[in-house]
Amino acid sequence: MLSPVQWWLVTAPMDLRGGMDRLLVHVRTALGRDPFDGSAYVFRNRSGSRLKVLHADAQGIWLCARRLHEGHFIGAAPGSETCTLSAEQWAWLCAGVDWRRLSQTPPRDAPI
């Protein structure tokens, strides 16, 4: 079962035609992280219609893909190579919903 200790969203779009070895190398070289640290790394294509999730655990490597037929996945704002996601933010992102709204605080005068 896929149960990472942390979710990392890679902010730069990736060519997702490659397989797990290419993504493992990208995590190690471009991001400077250990791909076997128990985290899941989420990659998005340029158009935002596809995601790939890479997660290595003690038994092997998971590579999961998700594609939207309409719309696009919401990426992170540029500025750093990765951003962390909570499990709830990941669920929203995977569903194609704007996960960034979870971290916004409502205005003080907004009705509840």
XYZ file of N, CA and C in Angstrom, residues 32-87:
168
model
N 18.296 17.019 -5.435
C 19.267 16.806 -4.364
C 18.703 16.062 -3.176
N 17.724 15.195 -3.417
C 17.092 14.441 -2.341
C 17.320 12.953 -2.571
N 17.200 12.191 -1.506
C 17.307 10.735 -1.593
C 15.939 10.176 -1.969
N 15.783 9.574 -3.134
C 14.471 9.067 -3.526
C 13.976 7.899 -2.664
N 14.849 7.338 -1.853
C 14.483 6.218 -0.987
C 14.272 6.661 0.459
N 13.927 7.938 0.665
C 13.744 8.464 2.018
C 12.343 8.235 2.575
N 11.500 7.519 1.848
C 10.145 7.241 2.321
C 9.118 8.261 1.864
N 9.553 9.253 1.113
C 8.646 10.288 0.614
C 8.083 9.896 -0.746
N 6.965 10.525 -1.098
C 6.392 10.379 -2.434
C 6.645 11.675 -3.193
N 7.038 11.553 -4.433
C 7.331 12.710 -5.283
C 6.295 12.762 -6.399
N 5.618 13.894 -6.501
C 4.543 14.065 -7.472
C 5.060 14.953 -8.601
N 4.976 14.443 -9.827
C 5.421 15.158 -11.019
C 4.204 15.470 -11.885
N 4.232 16.622 -12.542
C 3.124 17.090 -13.378
C 3.672 17.393 -14.761
N 2.884 17.097 -15.813
C 3.341 17.443 -17.161
C 3.061 18.918 -17.446
N 3.543 19.418 -18.576
C 3.445 20.842 -18.903
C 1.994 21.311 -19.022
N 1.138 20.510 -19.629
C -0.260 20.925 -19.795
C -1.071 20.749 -18.520
N -0.547 19.985 -17.558
C -1.242 19.784 -16.292
C -2.320 18.725 -16.342
N -2.382 17.947 -17.415
C -3.419 16.922 -17.535
C -3.003 15.580 -16.936
N -1.719 15.438 -16.600
C -1.212 14.159 -16.074
C -0.329 14.371 -14.845
N -0.382 13.375 -13.964
C 0.490 13.309 -12.787
C 1.158 11.945 -12.769
N 2.367 11.912 -12.236
C 3.020 10.649 -11.896
C 3.534 10.785 -10.474
N 3.346 9.729 -9.695
C 3.800 9.686 -8.309
C 4.848 8.599 -8.192
N 5.986 8.965 -7.619
C 7.096 8.040 -7.411
C 7.299 7.879 -5.912
N 7.295 6.619 -5.454
C 7.495 6.349 -4.028
C 8.269 5.042 -3.882
N 9.359 5.093 -3.158
C 10.163 3.903 -2.911
C 9.978 3.485 -1.460
N 9.693 2.206 -1.259
C 9.588 1.679 0.099
C 10.512 0.470 0.228
N 10.445 -0.251 1.324
C 11.371 -1.349 1.587
C 11.208 -2.510 0.605
N 10.023 -2.661 0.026
C 9.781 -3.774 -0.881
C 10.022 -3.444 -2.352
N 10.028 -2.174 -2.714
C 10.211 -1.829 -4.118
C 9.857 -0.376 -4.391
N 9.521 -0.111 -5.641
C 9.236 1.252 -6.072
C 7.831 1.295 -6.659
N 7.057 2.299 -6.219
C 5.734 2.556 -6.775
C 5.865 3.651 -7.826
N 5.210 3.471 -8.948
C 5.065 4.518 -9.949
C 3.599 4.510 -10.359
N 2.899 5.548 -9.976
C 1.466 5.654 -10.242
C 1.222 6.815 -11.190
N 0.242 6.675 -12.047
C -0.093 7.732 -12.998
C -1.579 8.058 -12.885
N -1.899 9.319 -13.132
C -3.293 9.771 -13.128
C -3.450 10.775 -14.254
N -4.563 10.668 -14.972
C -4.821 11.569 -16.086
C -6.243 12.105 -15.972
N -6.395 13.402 -16.206
C -7.718 14.017 -16.251
C -8.176 14.088 -17.708
N -9.427 13.794 -17.941
C -9.974 13.899 -19.296
C -10.369 15.330 -19.620
N -10.710 16.117 -18.603
C -11.056 17.529 -18.774
C -10.381 18.322 -17.661
N -9.987 19.546 -17.958
C -9.354 20.396 -16.960
C -7.892 20.037 -16.771
N -7.337 20.496 -15.649
C -5.921 20.232 -15.376
C -5.686 20.206 -13.876
N -4.585 19.561 -13.500
C -4.169 19.525 -12.107
C -3.538 20.869 -11.765
N -3.774 21.353 -10.568
C -3.232 22.627 -10.111
C -1.820 22.390 -9.592
N -0.862 23.099 -10.160
C 0.521 22.990 -9.726
C 0.828 23.974 -8.613
N 2.051 23.967 -8.176
C 2.508 24.888 -7.137
C 3.036 26.162 -7.786
N 3.042 27.226 -7.031
C 3.598 28.482 -7.531
C 5.102 28.317 -7.720
N 5.647 28.849 -8.806
C 7.090 28.737 -9.011
C 7.860 29.504 -7.937
N 9.070 29.134 -7.730
C 9.888 29.806 -6.727
C 10.854 28.851 -6.061
N 10.436 27.617 -5.893
C 11.336 26.597 -5.370
C 11.137 25.342 -6.213
N 12.003 24.383 -6.053
C 11.919 23.166 -6.867
C 10.800 22.243 -6.421
N 10.493 22.261 -5.120
C 9.436 21.411 -4.591
C 8.631 22.167 -3.546
N 7.454 21.658 -3.256
C 6.697 22.143 -2.105
C 6.081 20.915 -1.436
N 5.883 20.985 -0.156
C 5.324 19.857 0.571
C 3.803 19.917 0.520
N 3.211 18.762 0.560
C 1.763 18.637 0.585
C 1.360 17.802 1.784
N 0.256 18.165 2.402
C -0.317 17.303 3.433
C -1.087 16.185 2.732
N -1.482 15.170 3.465
C -2.260 14.081 2.871
C -3.582 14.608 2.323
